[in-house]
Short mmCIF file of C-alpha atoms and ligand atoms in Angstrom, two decimals:
data_model
loop_
_atom_site.label_atom_id
_atom_site.label_comp_id
_atom_site.label_asym_id
_atom_site.label_seq_id
_atom_site.Cartn_x
_atom_site.Cartn_y
_atom_site.Cartn_z
CA UNK A 1063 180.90 213.92 48.92
CA UNK A 1064 177.07 215.04 49.08
CA UNK A 1065 176.21 211.37 50.55
CA UNK A 1066 173.47 210.95 52.92
CA UNK A 1067 174.38 209.73 56.13
CA UNK A 1068 171.43 210.07 58.37
CA UNK A 1069 168.28 209.15 56.25
CA UNK A 1070 166.24 211.82 55.12
CA UNK A 1071 163.23 210.40 53.18
CA UNK A 1072 160.08 207.92 53.15
CA UNK A 1073 160.09 204.97 56.20
CA UNK A 1074 158.57 202.68 53.99
CA UNK A 1075 157.64 201.38 50.64
CA UNK A 1076 154.41 201.36 50.69
CA UNK A 1077 154.71 205.19 51.91
CA UNK A 1078 156.60 205.99 49.05
CA UNK A 1079 154.08 204.38 46.56
CA UNK A 1080 150.94 205.73 48.08
CA UNK A 1081 152.69 209.33 47.93
CA UNK A 1082 154.12 208.94 44.42
CA UNK A 1083 150.52 207.50 43.53
CA UNK A 1084 149.02 210.39 45.11
CA UNK A 1085 151.26 213.07 43.33
CA UNK A 1086 150.33 210.99 39.80
CA UNK A 1087 146.45 210.67 40.66
CA UNK A 1088 145.06 213.81 40.24
CA UNK A 1089 142.68 216.78 38.26
CA UNK A 1090 144.51 214.92 35.19
CA UNK A 1091 142.84 211.86 36.06
CA UNK A 1092 139.44 212.63 36.89
CA UNK A 1093 139.11 215.56 35.02
CA UNK A 1094 141.31 216.08 31.93
CA UNK A 1095 141.46 211.77 30.80
CA UNK A 1096 137.99 211.10 31.01
CA UNK A 1097 136.79 214.12 28.74
CA UNK A 1098 139.83 213.68 26.47
CA UNK A 1099 139.10 210.26 26.03
CA UNK A 1100 135.38 211.04 24.74
CA UNK A 1101 136.43 213.67 22.38
CA UNK A 1102 139.26 211.64 20.93
CA UNK A 1103 137.89 208.22 19.62
CA UNK A 1104 136.85 206.80 23.26
CA UNK A 1105 138.72 203.42 23.31
CA UNK A 1106 140.65 204.37 20.71
CA UNK A 1107 142.37 207.08 22.54
CA UNK A 1108 142.59 204.82 25.37
CA UNK A 1109 144.33 202.33 23.70
CA UNK A 1110 147.06 205.04 22.61
CA UNK A 1111 147.45 206.37 26.23
CA UNK A 1112 148.06 203.01 27.56
CA UNK A 1113 150.68 202.70 24.59
CA UNK A 1114 152.14 205.80 25.72
CA UNK A 1115 152.45 205.00 29.47
CA UNK A 1116 154.34 201.87 28.39
CA UNK A 1117 156.66 203.01 25.77
CA UNK A 1118 157.25 206.39 26.88
CA UNK A 1119 155.72 207.09 30.70
CA UNK A 1120 157.06 204.30 32.75
CA UNK A 1121 160.46 204.43 30.92
CA UNK A 1122 160.93 207.90 31.77
CA UNK A 1123 159.55 207.13 35.13
CA UNK A 1124 162.24 204.70 36.07
CA UNK A 1125 164.80 207.39 34.82
CA UNK A 1126 163.14 209.98 36.56
CA UNK A 1127 163.14 207.99 40.45
CA UNK A 1128 166.12 206.55 39.68
CA UNK A 1129 167.73 209.84 38.92
CA UNK A 1130 166.53 211.30 42.13
CA UNK A 1131 167.65 208.12 43.98
CA UNK A 1132 171.22 207.89 43.01
CA UNK A 1133 171.81 211.54 43.80
CA UNK A 1134 169.75 211.91 47.18
CA UNK A 1135 169.21 215.16 46.16
CA UNK A 1136 166.81 218.12 44.63
CA UNK A 1137 166.63 217.88 40.80
CA UNK A 1138 169.36 220.37 39.67
CA UNK A 1139 172.17 218.32 41.67
CA UNK A 1140 170.53 214.83 40.30
CA UNK A 1141 170.87 216.15 36.53
CA UNK A 1142 174.11 217.91 37.58
CA UNK A 1143 175.29 214.50 38.79
CA UNK A 1144 174.03 212.77 35.54
CA UNK A 1145 176.05 215.38 33.56
CA UNK A 1146 177.66 218.54 35.01
CA UNK A 1147 176.03 220.16 31.86
CA UNK A 1148 172.34 218.71 32.22
CA UNK A 1149 171.82 220.49 35.71
CA UNK A 1150 170.26 222.91 33.56
CA UNK A 1151 167.01 220.64 33.40
CA UNK A 1152 167.13 220.47 36.83
CA UNK A 1153 166.26 224.41 36.97
CA UNK A 1154 163.68 223.92 34.50
CA UNK A 1155 162.05 221.25 35.88
CA UNK A 1156 161.60 223.09 39.21
CA UNK A 1157 160.55 226.20 37.61
CA UNK A 1158 157.70 223.98 35.87
CA UNK A 1159 155.79 222.59 38.66
CA UNK A 1160 155.50 225.58 40.00
CA UNK A 1161 153.86 227.64 37.01
CA UNK A 1162 151.87 224.36 37.19
CA UNK A 1163 150.80 224.95 41.14
CA UNK A 1164 149.71 228.79 40.63
CA UNK A 1165 146.33 226.89 38.41
CA UNK A 1166 145.99 223.35 39.74
CA UNK A 1167 145.36 225.75 43.02
CA UNK A 1168 142.83 227.45 41.61
CA UNK A 1169 140.56 224.38 40.37
CA UNK A 1170 141.47 222.74 43.41
CA UNK A 1171 139.92 225.46 45.18
CA UNK A 1172 137.12 225.52 42.83
CA UNK A 1173 136.25 221.87 43.82
CA UNK A 1174 136.71 222.44 47.30
CA UNK A 1175 134.13 224.72 46.71
CA UNK A 1176 131.45 222.36 45.63
CA UNK A 1177 132.22 219.97 47.85
CA UNK A 1178 131.78 222.66 50.69
CA UNK A 1179 128.43 223.48 48.92
CA UNK A 1180 127.19 219.75 48.43
CA UNK A 1181 124.73 220.19 50.93
CA UNK A 1182 123.33 223.61 50.51
CA UNK A 1183 121.83 225.41 47.16
CA UNK A 1184 122.01 221.88 45.33
CA UNK A 1185 118.55 222.57 44.23
CA UNK A 1186 119.88 225.98 42.36
CA UNK A 1187 122.43 223.87 40.91
CA UNK A 1188 120.13 221.35 39.25
CA UNK A 1189 117.84 224.55 37.94
CA UNK A 1190 120.56 226.71 37.17
CA UNK A 1191 124.08 225.01 37.49
CA UNK A 1192 125.51 227.28 35.32
CA UNK A 1193 124.52 230.58 36.76
CA UNK A 1194 125.78 228.93 39.78
CA UNK A 1195 129.03 227.96 38.65
CA UNK A 1196 129.39 231.34 36.77
CA UNK A 1197 128.34 233.93 39.34
CA UNK A 1198 131.37 232.00 41.55
CA UNK A 1199 134.25 231.51 39.51
CA UNK A 1200 133.68 235.18 38.06
CA UNK A 1201 133.42 236.59 41.64
CA UNK A 1202 136.56 238.61 42.09
CA UNK A 1203 136.96 237.65 45.82
CA UNK A 1204 135.55 234.15 46.35
CA UNK A 1205 137.83 231.55 44.29
CA UNK A 1206 141.00 233.27 45.46
CA UNK A 1207 139.83 232.63 49.32
CA UNK A 1208 139.18 228.97 47.99
CA UNK A 1209 143.12 229.11 46.00
CA UNK A 1210 144.17 229.98 49.74
CA UNK A 1211 142.13 227.42 51.39
CA UNK A 1212 143.99 224.84 49.68
CA UNK A 1213 147.55 226.28 49.34
CA UNK A 1214 147.29 226.49 53.19
CA UNK A 1215 146.39 222.71 53.54
CA UNK A 1216 149.20 222.06 51.30
CA UNK A 1217 151.56 223.74 53.45
CA UNK A 1218 150.54 222.22 56.31
CA UNK A 1219 151.27 218.81 55.36
CA UNK A 1220 154.76 219.92 53.85
CA UNK A 1221 156.23 221.77 56.44
CA UNK A 1222 155.64 218.49 58.62
CA UNK A 1223 158.46 217.01 56.63
CA UNK A 1224 158.26 214.11 53.98
CA UNK A 1225 158.12 211.34 56.71
CA UNK A 1226 155.99 213.03 59.13
CA UNK A 1227 153.65 214.89 56.46
CA UNK A 1228 153.86 214.06 52.89
CA UNK A 1229 153.83 210.45 53.44
CA UNK A 1230 151.40 209.98 56.54
CA UNK A 1231 148.87 212.24 54.49
CA UNK A 1232 148.93 210.24 51.73
CA UNK A 1233 148.55 206.79 53.60
CA UNK A 1234 145.42 208.37 55.16
CA UNK A 1235 144.17 210.42 51.84
CA UNK A 1236 144.87 207.48 49.24
CA UNK A 1237 143.08 204.63 50.50
CA UNK A 1238 140.08 207.35 51.09
CA UNK A 1239 140.08 208.43 47.83
CA UNK A 1240 140.10 204.88 46.24
CA UNK A 1241 137.19 204.28 48.21
CA UNK A 1242 135.28 207.26 47.43
CA UNK A 1243 135.63 206.61 44.08
CA UNK A 1244 134.54 202.67 44.13
CA UNK A 1245 131.30 203.85 46.01
CA UNK A 1246 130.70 207.04 43.56
CA UNK A 1247 131.38 204.57 40.59
CA UNK A 1248 129.10 201.66 41.41
CA UNK A 1249 126.38 204.24 42.23
CA UNK A 1250 126.71 205.89 38.68
CA UNK A 1251 126.65 202.70 36.82
CA UNK A 1252 123.43 201.62 38.65
CA UNK A 1253 121.66 204.87 37.42
CA UNK A 1254 119.60 203.18 34.64
CA UNK A 1255 119.61 202.58 31.24
CA UNK A 1256 121.56 206.21 29.96
CA UNK A 1257 124.30 204.25 31.47
CA UNK A 1258 125.12 202.12 28.23
CA UNK A 1259 124.79 205.20 25.89
CA UNK A 1260 126.95 207.02 28.09
CA UNK A 1261 129.87 204.09 28.40
CA UNK A 1262 129.46 203.77 24.47
CA UNK A 1263 130.30 207.44 23.85
CA UNK A 1264 132.91 207.27 26.27
CA UNK A 1265 134.53 203.75 25.31
CA UNK A 1266 133.56 203.14 22.09
CA UNK A 1267 136.19 202.74 19.65
CA UNK A 1268 136.59 205.52 16.75
CA UNK A 1269 140.17 205.97 15.45
CA UNK A 1270 138.91 208.47 12.97
CA UNK A 1271 138.43 210.75 15.49
CA UNK A 1272 141.68 210.20 17.18
CA UNK A 1273 144.35 211.81 14.95
CA UNK A 1274 147.30 213.04 15.39
CA UNK A 1275 146.07 215.61 17.88
CA UNK A 1276 144.73 212.88 19.49
CA UNK A 1277 148.33 211.17 19.83
CA UNK A 1278 149.61 214.45 21.01
CA UNK A 1279 146.78 214.69 23.74
CA UNK A 1280 147.77 211.32 24.76
CA UNK A 1281 151.52 211.48 25.10
CA UNK A 1282 150.83 214.65 26.99
CA UNK A 1283 148.31 213.19 29.01
CA UNK A 1284 150.62 210.34 30.04
CA UNK A 1285 153.13 212.20 30.97
CA UNK A 1286 151.10 214.99 32.77
CA UNK A 1287 149.20 211.96 34.51
CA UNK A 1288 152.51 210.10 36.15
CA UNK A 1289 153.42 213.82 36.97
CA UNK A 1290 156.50 213.33 34.63
CA UNK A 1291 159.02 215.62 33.45
CA UNK A 1292 159.07 218.25 36.36
CA UNK A 1293 161.09 216.89 38.88
CA UNK A 1294 158.47 215.66 41.08
CA UNK A 1295 159.39 211.79 40.60
CA UNK A 1296 163.15 213.04 40.56
CA UNK A 1297 162.01 214.50 44.58
CA UNK A 1298 160.44 211.83 45.47
CA UNK A 1299 162.97 208.93 44.11
CA UNK A 1300 165.56 210.97 46.42
CA UNK A 1301 163.34 210.19 49.16
CA UNK A 1302 164.08 206.66 48.81
CA UNK A 1303 166.89 204.28 49.29
CA UNK A 1304 167.77 200.74 48.01
CA UNK A 1305 165.51 198.96 49.93
CA UNK A 1306 162.39 200.38 47.82
CA UNK A 1307 162.39 198.59 44.45
CA UNK A 1308 162.09 200.49 41.60
CA UNK A 1309 160.09 198.31 39.21
CA UNK A 1310 157.70 197.09 41.55
CA UNK A 1311 157.04 200.71 42.55
CA UNK A 1312 156.42 202.03 38.93
CA UNK A 1313 154.44 199.19 37.91
CA UNK A 1314 152.00 199.89 41.03
CA UNK A 1315 151.89 203.61 40.38
CA UNK A 1316 151.26 203.31 36.57
CA UNK A 1317 148.71 200.42 37.13
CA UNK A 1318 146.64 202.59 39.69
CA UNK A 1319 147.22 205.88 38.19
CA UNK A 1320 145.54 204.20 34.66
CA UNK A 1321 142.70 202.53 36.67
CA UNK A 1322 141.92 205.75 38.75
CA UNK A 1323 141.49 207.50 35.43
CA UNK A 1324 139.24 204.82 33.61
CA UNK A 1325 137.05 204.46 36.66
CA UNK A 1326 136.75 208.00 36.66
CA UNK A 1327 135.72 208.23 33.52
CA UNK A 1328 133.59 205.76 33.72
CA UNK A 1329 131.84 207.12 36.61
CA UNK A 1330 131.39 210.33 35.06
CA UNK A 1331 130.27 209.29 31.62
CA UNK A 1332 127.52 206.84 33.42
CA UNK A 1333 126.49 209.75 34.93
CA UNK A 1334 125.79 212.13 32.29
CA UNK A 1335 124.47 209.54 29.69
CA UNK A 1336 122.22 208.43 32.66
CA UNK A 1337 120.89 212.23 33.48
CA UNK A 1338 121.78 214.31 30.78
CA UNK A 1339 122.39 211.88 27.26
CA UNK A 1340 121.53 215.07 25.52
CA UNK A 1341 124.86 216.03 26.02
CA UNK A 1342 126.96 213.61 24.57
CA UNK A 1343 128.34 214.05 21.79
CA UNK A 1344 127.82 218.16 21.39
CA UNK A 1345 131.36 219.09 22.10
CA UNK A 1346 129.82 220.36 25.30
CA UNK A 1347 131.64 218.15 27.39
CA UNK A 1348 134.98 220.16 27.67
CA UNK A 1349 136.96 219.95 31.18
CA UNK A 1350 135.70 222.99 33.07
CA UNK A 1351 132.21 222.50 31.56
CA UNK A 1352 131.79 218.98 32.62
CA UNK A 1353 133.27 219.38 36.29
CA UNK A 1354 131.86 222.41 37.18
CA UNK A 1355 128.50 222.69 35.61
CA UNK A 1356 127.17 219.34 34.01
CA UNK A 1357 127.90 217.20 36.97
CA UNK A 1358 126.61 219.81 39.79
CA UNK A 1359 123.69 219.70 37.58
CA UNK A 1360 123.30 216.15 37.75
CA UNK A 1361 123.77 215.21 41.26
CA UNK A 1362 120.77 218.07 41.35
CA UNK A 1363 118.91 215.69 39.47
CA UNK A 1364 119.23 212.91 42.12
CA UNK A 1365 117.38 214.21 44.42
CA UNK A 1366 118.22 213.57 47.88
CA UNK A 1367 121.47 211.34 47.80
CA UNK A 1368 122.67 213.64 45.47
CA UNK A 1369 123.98 215.72 47.64
CA UNK A 1370 125.80 212.95 49.26
CA UNK A 1371 127.28 211.72 46.30
CA UNK A 1372 128.12 215.06 45.28
CA UNK A 1373 130.00 215.32 48.72
CA UNK A 1374 131.79 212.13 48.00
CA UNK A 1375 132.60 212.92 44.25
CA UNK A 1376 134.06 216.45 45.37
CA UNK A 1377 135.79 215.29 48.09
CA UNK A 1378 137.36 212.40 46.28
CA UNK A 1379 138.57 215.23 43.98
CA UNK A 1380 139.83 217.59 46.26
CA UNK A 1381 141.92 214.58 48.04
CA UNK A 1382 143.56 213.94 44.33
CA UNK A 1383 144.41 217.27 44.02
CA UNK A 1384 145.79 218.26 47.12
CA UNK A 1385 148.13 215.20 47.06
CA UNK A 1386 149.25 216.37 43.34
CA UNK A 1387 150.18 219.71 44.68
CA UNK A 1388 151.22 218.91 47.81
CA UNK A 1389 154.29 216.87 45.19
CA UNK A 1390 154.35 219.56 43.25
CA UNK A 1391 155.07 222.45 46.14
CA UNK A 1392 157.87 219.94 47.45
CA UNK A 1393 160.07 219.85 44.26
CA UNK A 1394 160.69 223.73 44.85
CA UNK A 1395 160.74 223.49 48.43
CA UNK A 1396 163.24 220.53 48.57
CA UNK A 1397 165.51 222.65 46.11
CA UNK A 1398 165.07 225.94 48.19
CA UNK A 1399 165.54 224.33 51.28
CA UNK A 1400 168.69 222.55 50.05
CA UNK A 1401 170.70 225.16 47.81
CA UNK A 1402 169.72 228.22 50.19
CA UNK A 1403 169.87 226.75 53.51
CA UNK A 1404 166.57 227.28 54.98
CA UNK A 1405 164.78 225.29 56.90
CA UNK A 1406 161.81 223.67 56.16
CA UNK A 1407 158.82 225.61 57.43
CA UNK A 1408 160.34 229.06 56.10
CA UNK A 1409 161.19 227.54 52.79
CA UNK A 1410 157.40 226.45 53.12
CA UNK A 1411 156.01 229.84 53.72
CA UNK A 1412 157.76 231.71 51.02
CA UNK A 1413 156.88 229.78 48.35
CA UNK A 1414 153.36 229.22 49.14
CA UNK A 1415 152.76 232.86 49.59
CA UNK A 1416 154.82 233.41 45.82
CA UNK A 1417 152.46 231.12 44.44
CA UNK A 1418 149.43 232.32 45.98
CA UNK A 1419 150.39 235.44 44.91
CA UNK A 1420 150.99 234.14 41.22
CA UNK A 1421 147.43 232.47 41.30
CA UNK A 1422 145.28 235.40 42.20
CA UNK A 1423 145.26 236.69 38.64
CA UNK A 1424 145.21 232.99 37.25
CA UNK A 1425 141.87 233.02 39.25
CA UNK A 1426 140.07 235.66 37.64
CA UNK A 1427 141.61 235.20 34.20
CA UNK A 1428 140.07 231.45 34.23
CA UNK A 1429 136.93 232.42 35.98
CA UNK A 1430 136.39 235.52 33.80
CA UNK A 1431 136.50 238.09 36.79
CA UNK A 1432 136.63 241.59 35.31
CA UNK A 1433 134.39 240.16 32.25
CA UNK A 1434 137.34 238.36 31.17
CA UNK A 1435 139.69 241.30 30.65
CA UNK A 1436 142.79 239.40 32.36
CA UNK A 1437 143.82 237.05 29.22
CA UNK A 1438 147.10 236.58 27.46
CA UNK A 1439 147.11 236.37 23.26
CA UNK A 1440 143.49 235.39 23.30
CA UNK A 1441 144.06 232.08 26.10
CA UNK A 1442 143.09 232.42 29.64
CA UNK A 1443 146.14 232.26 31.71
CA UNK A 1444 145.36 228.52 33.08
CA UNK A 1445 144.84 227.70 28.79
CA UNK A 1446 147.83 229.83 28.36
CA UNK A 1447 149.94 227.54 31.32
CA UNK A 1448 148.82 224.72 30.25
CA UNK A 1449 149.56 224.34 26.87
CA UNK A 1450 153.33 225.85 27.75
CA UNK A 1451 153.50 222.75 30.14
CA UNK A 1452 151.46 220.16 28.95
CA UNK A 1453 152.40 220.34 25.54
CA UNK A 1454 155.95 221.57 25.22
CA UNK A 1455 158.08 221.48 28.88
CA UNK A 1456 157.30 218.50 30.50
CA UNK A 1457 157.49 216.27 27.60
CA UNK A 1458 161.05 217.80 26.86
CA UNK A 1459 161.69 217.77 31.00
CA UNK A 1460 160.59 214.05 30.43
CA UNK A 1461 163.17 213.71 27.28
CA UNK A 1462 166.14 215.29 29.38
CA UNK A 1463 165.70 212.34 31.53
CA UNK A 1464 165.83 209.49 29.43
CA UNK A 1465 168.68 211.42 28.01
CA UNK A 1466 170.24 211.59 31.69
CA UNK A 1467 169.63 207.96 32.19
CA UNK A 1468 170.50 206.56 28.39
CA UNK A 1469 173.50 208.67 27.94
CA UNK A 1470 175.30 210.23 31.00
CA UNK A 1471 175.15 207.83 33.74
CA UNK A 1472 178.11 204.83 33.37
CA UNK A 1473 181.74 205.00 31.73
CA UNK A 1474 181.62 204.70 27.89
CA UNK A 1475 185.36 204.37 26.60
CA UNK A 1476 183.88 204.52 22.82
CA UNK A 1477 181.68 205.43 20.39
CA UNK A 1478 180.66 201.64 20.40
CA UNK A 1479 179.89 201.76 23.72
CA UNK A 1480 178.27 204.42 23.70
CA UNK A 1481 175.75 203.24 21.43
CA UNK A 1482 175.43 199.89 22.47
CA UNK A 1483 172.12 199.43 24.97
CA UNK A 1484 173.92 196.34 26.28
CA UNK A 1485 176.54 198.17 27.35
CA UNK A 1486 174.25 201.09 29.11
CA UNK A 1487 172.66 198.04 30.57
CA UNK A 1488 175.78 196.93 32.45
CA UNK A 1489 176.64 200.67 33.29
CA UNK A 1490 173.17 201.27 34.81
CA UNK A 1491 173.47 197.85 36.77
CA UNK A 1492 176.86 199.04 38.17
CA UNK A 1493 175.77 202.02 39.18
CA UNK A 1494 172.79 200.44 40.93
CA UNK A 1495 169.90 200.11 39.04
CA UNK A 1496 168.42 197.33 39.97
CA UNK A 1497 165.27 196.39 37.58
CA UNK A 1498 166.46 192.84 36.50
CA UNK A 1499 165.92 191.36 33.18
CA UNK A 1500 163.41 194.36 32.21
CA UNK A 1501 166.76 196.69 32.61
CA UNK A 1502 168.41 195.30 28.86
CA UNK A 1503 164.60 196.79 27.52
CA UNK A 1504 164.78 199.59 29.54
CA UNK A 1505 168.15 200.28 28.41
CA UNK A 1506 167.45 200.16 24.99
CA UNK A 1507 164.20 201.94 25.53
CA UNK A 1508 165.69 204.91 27.57
CA UNK A 1509 168.63 205.74 24.94
CA UNK A 1510 166.46 205.18 21.80
CA UNK A 1511 162.73 204.41 21.87
CA UNK A 1512 161.97 206.75 24.34
CA UNK A 1513 163.68 210.00 23.27
CA UNK A 1514 162.76 209.59 19.36
CA UNK A 1515 158.54 208.80 20.46
CA UNK A 1516 158.89 212.08 22.49
CA UNK A 1517 160.81 213.98 19.73
CA UNK A 1518 158.48 213.05 16.62
CA UNK A 1519 155.12 213.33 18.80
CA UNK A 1520 156.16 216.53 20.08
CA UNK A 1521 157.46 217.96 16.66
CA UNK A 1522 154.50 216.96 14.64
CA UNK A 1523 152.27 217.96 17.01
CA UNK A 1524 153.43 221.23 17.71
CA UNK A 1525 152.98 221.57 13.82
CA UNK A 1526 149.51 220.57 14.48
CA UNK A 1527 148.74 222.89 17.25
CA UNK A 1528 149.95 225.85 15.30
CA UNK A 1529 147.75 225.06 12.33
CA UNK A 1530 144.91 224.48 14.72
CA UNK A 1531 145.62 227.87 16.43
CA UNK A 1532 147.41 230.31 14.03
CA UNK A 1533 149.62 232.90 15.26
CA UNK A 1534 148.87 233.13 18.79
CA UNK A 1535 149.96 229.72 19.10
CA UNK A 1536 153.28 231.17 18.66
CA UNK A 1537 153.24 232.97 21.76
CA UNK A 1538 153.27 229.57 23.95
CA UNK A 1539 155.91 228.48 21.91
CA UNK A 1540 157.70 231.24 22.68
CA UNK A 1541 157.09 231.63 26.11
CA UNK A 1542 158.32 228.41 26.61
CA UNK A 1543 161.47 228.95 24.69
CA UNK A 1544 162.47 231.81 26.91
CA UNK A 1545 161.66 229.69 30.00
CA UNK A 1546 164.02 227.24 28.81
CA UNK A 1547 166.81 229.71 27.60
CA UNK A 1548 165.76 231.02 31.28
CA UNK A 1549 166.72 227.89 33.06
CA UNK A 1550 169.83 227.38 30.59
CA UNK A 1551 171.55 230.75 31.37
CA UNK A 1552 170.61 230.75 35.52
CA UNK A 1553 172.08 227.35 35.63
CA UNK A 1554 175.33 228.11 34.09
CA UNK A 1555 175.75 231.66 35.65
CA UNK A 1556 174.66 230.64 39.07
CA UNK A 1557 174.57 227.14 40.11
CA UNK A 1558 177.24 224.64 37.75
CA UNK A 1559 180.06 225.34 39.50
CA UNK A 1560 178.29 225.96 43.07
CA UNK A 1561 177.01 223.35 45.84
CA UNK A 1562 173.36 223.05 45.15
CA UNK A 1563 172.44 221.16 48.41
CA UNK A 1564 171.62 217.36 49.15
CA UNK A 1565 169.08 215.37 51.47
CA UNK A 1566 171.56 215.28 54.36
CA UNK A 1567 171.53 219.16 54.20
CA UNK A 1568 168.04 219.46 55.72
CA UNK A 1569 168.78 217.08 58.25
CA UNK A 1570 171.80 219.81 59.42
CA UNK A 1571 169.84 222.35 58.85
CA UNK A 1572 167.09 220.87 61.10
CA UNK A 1573 169.89 220.08 63.71
CA UNK A 1574 171.20 223.55 63.94
CA UNK A 1575 168.01 225.24 64.18
CA UNK A 1576 167.52 223.28 67.03
CA UNK A 1577 170.85 223.98 68.75
CA UNK A 1578 169.98 227.55 68.19
N1 LIG B 1203 149.61 214.32 37.96
C1 LIG B 1203 148.61 214.69 38.36
C2 LIG B 1203 147.37 214.67 37.51
O1 LIG B 1203 147.07 214.05 37.03
C3 LIG B 1203 149.12 216.33 38.16
C4 LIG B 1203 150.25 216.73 38.35
C5 LIG B 1203 150.95 217.13 37.55
C6 LIG B 1203 150.83 216.39 39.62
C7 LIG B 1203 152.22 217.60 37.50
C8 LIG B 1203 151.79 216.75 39.71
C9 LIG B 1203 152.60 217.41 38.92
O2 LIG B 1203 146.68 215.37 37.68
#
């Protein structure tokens, strides 16, 4: 039986919450959320986003954490334990983070460079932010170097294990992140007259700008921001035992994640409103532009203190990105350790090297090295991967998580029982999911509302994307479909009837390594 004798996992509830929050809070909050809010109707977007978090995000979050906890194992084993034929979802949700790391670390590397650079040519950046950015990003060597640095830091922390590495790092880094964020936000909110104009752009509700694209963006953003649909919360959940309350944990994680995104936006748009108001509403505030061109320029305009603000800001983004990449890399690492019985250090090194190699062309593609020669069907590689993961694969992963918990866990003797959420509630409670009265609502949501909403938004959203982007978007869909099919094949051929390992295995592997 795959039951942990000694436990391999988080030592404390707080450590777990901080690690999961560390995964959730990342570039998505500080880089994605603010500009998407600005572009999609301000508070209207925030409103829909919060609804998505409540109706789909937190439901899928409970489902995934619980899936991991009951399995005490990597995602493949976890989905397999819910239903033998669902194990392919485990394979899919291990591949997704892997793809994400490869572009995420490139952005992490850029951010690292900007943090380091805060005290130097900020004057330069003030006059020539754009030039500085483009000469850095299109350089064939530097961005690759910083990607490597970033991956190395994440790798070293993962090598130290769940308790000794991930948990410890999160306990130090997350409070630091929050302090930096609040400090930067307070400073930016006090920048004077233009602040209100910036905040007005950021938060003034305009439902006419939202549209269906906006709703899809809000849903994608909610999943992305909560790190759902990619095995992460399954993996982190597997490192907890039932002393850690799932209900309380997810409430804290979801609230913290949303709060950081909102405060991040406050800081960024106050600064833009005060120092670059002419940019508001020009459509020139896309993700990369805003973070790596506009903000450095603004920090440059702040005078001497701008250097410090720049350092605080970018250091905070580095921390956010780092704790997220750690979680992304942990999923694949956990699986490789458990399935192939390889010690943690070795597994991390192998996976880190593969990620680094894949991220090189991505760095060149996003930064426009070699005159932008590297792209796929007109998309740079980051955008292509981001569309694949964010818009298609992650909602799919979250959908399957809902189906796994809502329809597969428990004992159902007949059709009537199977469609009855109250029966599911009782089955889940018997199975060990203790979320009190919320369990009844949860059972209904996870069975019906979550999956149907995801499916609905997904289908109409993709139709909209195809209409907007034309034929090239079909390639995003085709590549996503290929990935799903590949996961199915790999699972049924190699993993379905094989032992895919569990958390306790890592302890055995470590013990064996010591004896040898
Ligand atoms: N949730 C993180 C963010 O908001 C990103 C992330 C995505 C982390 C996927 C892990 C997995 O940036």
